[in-house]
């Protein structure tokens, strides 16, 4: 039977997603509540992440099966020492950004406070999902949640930020397509989407052209998300014209989580 801590990985994501909808509804009644709800949610998530990290360091890796379906048939969340640390760092930086954002967003985007915090919480949901999932297609879904939230948040300043966001959207969509093609190629060869299962099935198939093509697609797709040279052309404008909190998230969290995804896929 799973302990309470072993349920926390899925609760972190579910809480964040629920909070995004709560912010949207509460914001209609009182805009000032948005920053408080987001701050409280991320603080609770951070406390959960610290408990997860302690459990991983003292007891071992957490394996959580969604709906009780065993992998490779079901989606599995896996937390080991690597992503437990990344989760704590991610949420710590997200908490600092949301603390700073209250005055900044009221000044920069006074008419977009509710959509900003709704999208910000969806962004945190996607980043936590990428970090915790052990299923490669589920990782793609969370990458898309993260990307769509990022596009909208960068564009929230309007005017010239729209061009920066559109450039990011085009390149990000190309990167996501490459990533999805890689997943499809691997699934056609192995019949599995579970990362641990793939790590066992793939070594004898490294000479297979389809597997090699899939790896090439992953490299290109995630290199765009990581803004790895020479696929970094979206990044300078996105940094310059995004709200200051999102610029901090781009450099401090989003690119790093994409790098983690690249490490995990490799």
CSV table of C-alpha atoms in Angstrom, one decimal, residues 49-259:
chain,number,residue,atom,x,y,z
A,49,UNK,CA,8.2,18.7,-3.0
A,50,UNK,CA,10.4,18.9,0.0
A,51,UNK,CA,8.6,15.9,1.6
A,52,UNK,CA,9.0,14.0,-1.7
A,53,UNK,CA,12.7,14.8,-1.8
A,54,UNK,CA,13.2,13.6,1.8
A,55,UNK,CA,11.3,10.4,1.0
A,56,UNK,CA,13.3,9.8,-2.1
A,57,UNK,CA,16.6,10.4,-0.3
A,58,UNK,CA,15.7,8.2,2.7
A,59,UNK,CA,13.4,5.5,1.3
A,60,UNK,CA,14.0,5.3,-2.5
A,61,UNK,CA,12.4,6.1,-5.8
A,62,UNK,CA,8.6,6.7,-5.9
A,63,UNK,CA,6.5,4.9,-8.5
A,64,UNK,CA,2.9,6.1,-8.8
A,65,UNK,CA,0.5,4.4,-11.2
A,66,UNK,CA,-2.4,6.6,-12.3
A,67,UNK,CA,-5.7,4.8,-11.9
A,68,UNK,CA,-3.8,1.7,-10.6
A,69,UNK,CA,-2.9,0.7,-14.1
A,70,UNK,CA,0.5,-0.9,-14.1
A,71,UNK,CA,3.0,0.3,-16.7
A,72,UNK,CA,3.6,0.0,-19.6
A,73,UNK,CA,-0.2,0.0,-20.1
A,74,UNK,CA,-0.9,2.9,-17.7
A,75,UNK,CA,0.8,6.2,-17.1
A,76,UNK,CA,3.4,6.2,-14.4
A,77,UNK,CA,4.9,9.1,-12.4
A,78,UNK,CA,8.5,8.4,-11.3
A,79,UNK,CA,10.4,10.5,-8.8
A,80,UNK,CA,14.1,9.8,-8.2
A,81,UNK,CA,16.9,11.9,-6.8
A,82,UNK,CA,17.4,13.9,-10.0
A,83,UNK,CA,13.8,15.1,-10.6
A,84,UNK,CA,13.1,15.4,-6.9
A,85,UNK,CA,15.8,18.1,-6.7
A,86,UNK,CA,14.7,19.7,-9.9
A,87,UNK,CA,11.1,19.9,-8.6
A,88,UNK,CA,12.2,21.7,-5.4
A,89,UNK,CA,14.3,24.2,-7.4
A,90,UNK,CA,11.6,24.7,-9.9
A,91,UNK,CA,8.9,25.5,-7.3
A,92,UNK,CA,11.3,27.6,-5.2
A,93,UNK,CA,12.0,29.9,-8.2
A,94,UNK,CA,8.3,29.9,-9.2
A,95,UNK,CA,7.5,31.1,-5.6
A,96,UNK,CA,10.1,33.9,-5.8
A,97,UNK,CA,8.7,35.0,-9.2
A,98,UNK,CA,5.1,35.0,-7.9
A,99,UNK,CA,6.1,37.0,-4.8
A,100,UNK,CA,7.7,39.6,-7.0
A,101,UNK,CA,4.9,39.7,-9.5
A,102,UNK,CA,2.2,41.3,-7.4
A,103,UNK,CA,3.5,44.9,-7.7
A,104,UNK,CA,5.0,44.3,-11.1
A,105,UNK,CA,1.9,42.9,-12.8
A,106,UNK,CA,-0.3,45.5,-11.3
A,107,UNK,CA,2.0,48.1,-12.9
A,108,UNK,CA,2.7,46.4,-16.2
A,109,UNK,CA,-0.5,44.6,-17.0
A,110,UNK,CA,-3.3,46.2,-14.8
A,111,UNK,CA,-6.1,44.9,-17.1
A,112,UNK,CA,-4.7,41.3,-17.4
A,113,UNK,CA,-4.2,40.3,-13.8
A,114,UNK,CA,-6.7,37.4,-13.9
A,115,UNK,CA,-5.5,35.8,-17.2
A,116,UNK,CA,-1.9,36.3,-16.2
A,117,UNK,CA,-2.1,34.3,-12.9
A,118,UNK,CA,-4.4,31.7,-14.6
A,119,UNK,CA,-1.8,31.1,-17.3
A,120,UNK,CA,1.1,31.3,-14.8
A,121,UNK,CA,-0.5,28.5,-12.7
A,122,UNK,CA,-1.0,26.4,-15.9
A,123,UNK,CA,2.7,27.0,-16.7
A,124,UNK,CA,3.7,25.6,-13.3
A,125,UNK,CA,1.3,22.7,-13.9
A,126,UNK,CA,3.1,21.8,-17.2
A,127,UNK,CA,6.6,22.2,-15.7
A,128,UNK,CA,5.8,20.0,-12.7
A,129,UNK,CA,4.3,17.4,-15.1
A,130,UNK,CA,7.3,17.3,-17.3
A,131,UNK,CA,9.5,16.8,-14.3
A,132,UNK,CA,7.5,14.0,-12.6
A,133,UNK,CA,6.1,11.9,-15.5
A,134,UNK,CA,7.6,8.6,-16.5
A,135,UNK,CA,5.6,8.3,-19.7
A,136,UNK,CA,7.0,9.9,-22.8
A,137,UNK,CA,3.7,10.8,-24.4
A,138,UNK,CA,2.5,12.3,-21.1
A,139,UNK,CA,5.7,14.3,-21.2
A,140,UNK,CA,4.7,15.6,-24.6
A,141,UNK,CA,1.3,16.7,-23.3
A,142,UNK,CA,2.9,18.6,-20.4
A,143,UNK,CA,5.4,20.2,-22.8
A,144,UNK,CA,2.5,21.5,-24.9
A,145,UNK,CA,0.7,22.9,-21.7
A,146,UNK,CA,3.9,24.6,-20.8
A,147,UNK,CA,4.5,26.0,-24.3
A,148,UNK,CA,1.0,27.3,-24.9
A,149,UNK,CA,1.0,29.0,-21.5
A,150,UNK,CA,4.4,30.6,-22.3
A,151,UNK,CA,3.2,31.8,-25.7
A,152,UNK,CA,0.2,33.6,-24.1
A,153,UNK,CA,2.2,35.0,-21.2
A,154,UNK,CA,4.9,36.5,-23.5
A,155,UNK,CA,2.2,38.0,-25.7
A,156,UNK,CA,0.4,39.5,-22.7
A,157,UNK,CA,2.3,42.8,-23.0
A,158,UNK,CA,0.9,43.3,-26.5
A,159,UNK,CA,2.5,45.4,-29.3
A,160,UNK,CA,6.0,44.2,-30.2
A,161,UNK,CA,5.7,41.3,-27.7
A,162,UNK,CA,3.1,39.8,-30.1
A,163,UNK,CA,5.9,39.3,-32.7
A,164,UNK,CA,8.2,37.7,-30.2
A,165,UNK,CA,5.4,35.4,-29.0
A,166,UNK,CA,4.5,34.5,-32.6
A,167,UNK,CA,8.1,33.6,-33.5
A,168,UNK,CA,8.3,31.4,-30.3
A,169,UNK,CA,4.9,29.9,-31.2
A,170,UNK,CA,6.1,28.9,-34.7
A,171,UNK,CA,9.5,27.5,-33.6
A,172,UNK,CA,8.0,25.9,-30.5
A,173,UNK,CA,5.3,24.2,-32.6
A,174,UNK,CA,7.9,22.8,-35.0
A,175,UNK,CA,9.9,21.5,-32.0
A,176,UNK,CA,6.8,19.9,-30.5
A,177,UNK,CA,6.0,18.2,-33.9
A,178,UNK,CA,9.5,16.8,-34.0
A,179,UNK,CA,9.2,15.5,-30.5
A,180,UNK,CA,5.8,13.9,-31.3
A,181,UNK,CA,7.3,12.3,-34.5
A,182,UNK,CA,10.1,10.8,-32.4
A,183,UNK,CA,7.5,9.3,-29.9
A,184,UNK,CA,5.6,7.9,-32.8
A,185,UNK,CA,8.7,6.3,-34.3
A,186,UNK,CA,9.7,4.7,-31.0
A,187,UNK,CA,6.2,3.4,-30.4
A,188,UNK,CA,6.0,1.8,-33.9
A,189,UNK,CA,9.2,-0.1,-33.0
A,190,UNK,CA,8.7,-0.9,-29.3
A,191,UNK,CA,4.9,-0.7,-28.7
A,192,UNK,CA,5.6,1.1,-25.4
A,193,UNK,CA,5.5,4.7,-24.1
A,194,UNK,CA,6.8,4.0,-20.6
A,195,UNK,CA,10.4,5.4,-20.3
A,196,UNK,CA,11.7,2.6,-18.1
A,197,UNK,CA,10.2,0.1,-20.4
A,198,UNK,CA,11.7,1.9,-23.4
A,199,UNK,CA,15.2,1.8,-21.7
A,200,UNK,CA,15.0,-2.0,-21.5
A,201,UNK,CA,13.6,-2.5,-25.1
A,202,UNK,CA,15.8,0.0,-27.0
A,203,UNK,CA,19.4,-1.2,-26.5
A,204,UNK,CA,19.1,-4.1,-28.9
A,205,UNK,CA,17.5,-1.8,-31.4
A,206,UNK,CA,20.1,1.0,-31.5
A,207,UNK,CA,21.1,0.0,-35.0
A,208,UNK,CA,17.6,0.3,-36.2
A,209,UNK,CA,17.1,3.2,-38.7
A,210,UNK,CA,13.7,4.1,-37.2
A,211,UNK,CA,15.1,4.4,-33.7
A,212,UNK,CA,18.0,6.5,-35.0
A,213,UNK,CA,15.6,8.8,-36.8
A,214,UNK,CA,13.5,9.1,-33.6
A,215,UNK,CA,16.6,10.2,-31.7
A,216,UNK,CA,17.3,12.8,-34.3
A,217,UNK,CA,13.8,14.1,-34.0
A,218,UNK,CA,14.1,14.3,-30.2
A,219,UNK,CA,17.4,16.2,-30.5
A,220,UNK,CA,16.0,18.8,-32.9
A,221,UNK,CA,12.6,19.1,-31.0
A,222,UNK,CA,14.1,19.5,-27.6
A,223,UNK,CA,17.0,21.7,-28.8
A,224,UNK,CA,14.4,24.3,-29.9
A,225,UNK,CA,12.7,24.1,-26.5
A,226,UNK,CA,16.2,24.5,-24.8
A,227,UNK,CA,17.1,27.4,-27.1
A,228,UNK,CA,20.3,25.5,-28.0
A,229,UNK,CA,22.4,27.2,-30.7
A,230,UNK,CA,21.6,27.5,-33.6
A,231,UNK,CA,18.0,26.9,-32.7
A,232,UNK,CA,17.8,29.7,-30.2
A,233,UNK,CA,16.6,32.6,-32.4
A,234,UNK,CA,13.2,32.9,-30.6
A,235,UNK,CA,14.9,33.5,-27.2
A,236,UNK,CA,16.3,37.1,-27.4
A,237,UNK,CA,13.0,38.7,-28.3
A,238,UNK,CA,11.0,36.6,-25.9
A,239,UNK,CA,13.3,37.6,-23.1
A,240,UNK,CA,13.2,41.3,-24.0
A,241,UNK,CA,9.5,41.8,-24.5
A,242,UNK,CA,8.0,39.3,-22.0
A,243,UNK,CA,6.8,40.5,-18.6
A,244,UNK,CA,9.7,40.5,-16.2
A,245,UNK,CA,8.5,37.5,-14.2
A,246,UNK,CA,8.1,35.4,-17.4
A,247,UNK,CA,11.6,36.5,-18.6
A,248,UNK,CA,12.9,35.2,-15.3
A,249,UNK,CA,10.9,31.9,-15.7
A,250,UNK,CA,12.3,31.5,-19.3
A,251,UNK,CA,15.9,31.7,-18.2
A,252,UNK,CA,15.6,30.2,-14.7
A,253,UNK,CA,13.1,27.4,-15.1
A,254,UNK,CA,11.5,26.7,-18.6
A,255,UNK,CA,14.8,26.1,-20.5
A,256,UNK,CA,16.2,24.1,-17.6
A,257,UNK,CA,13.2,21.8,-17.4
A,258,UNK,CA,13.5,21.3,-21.2
A,259,UNK,CA,17.1,20.4,-20.6
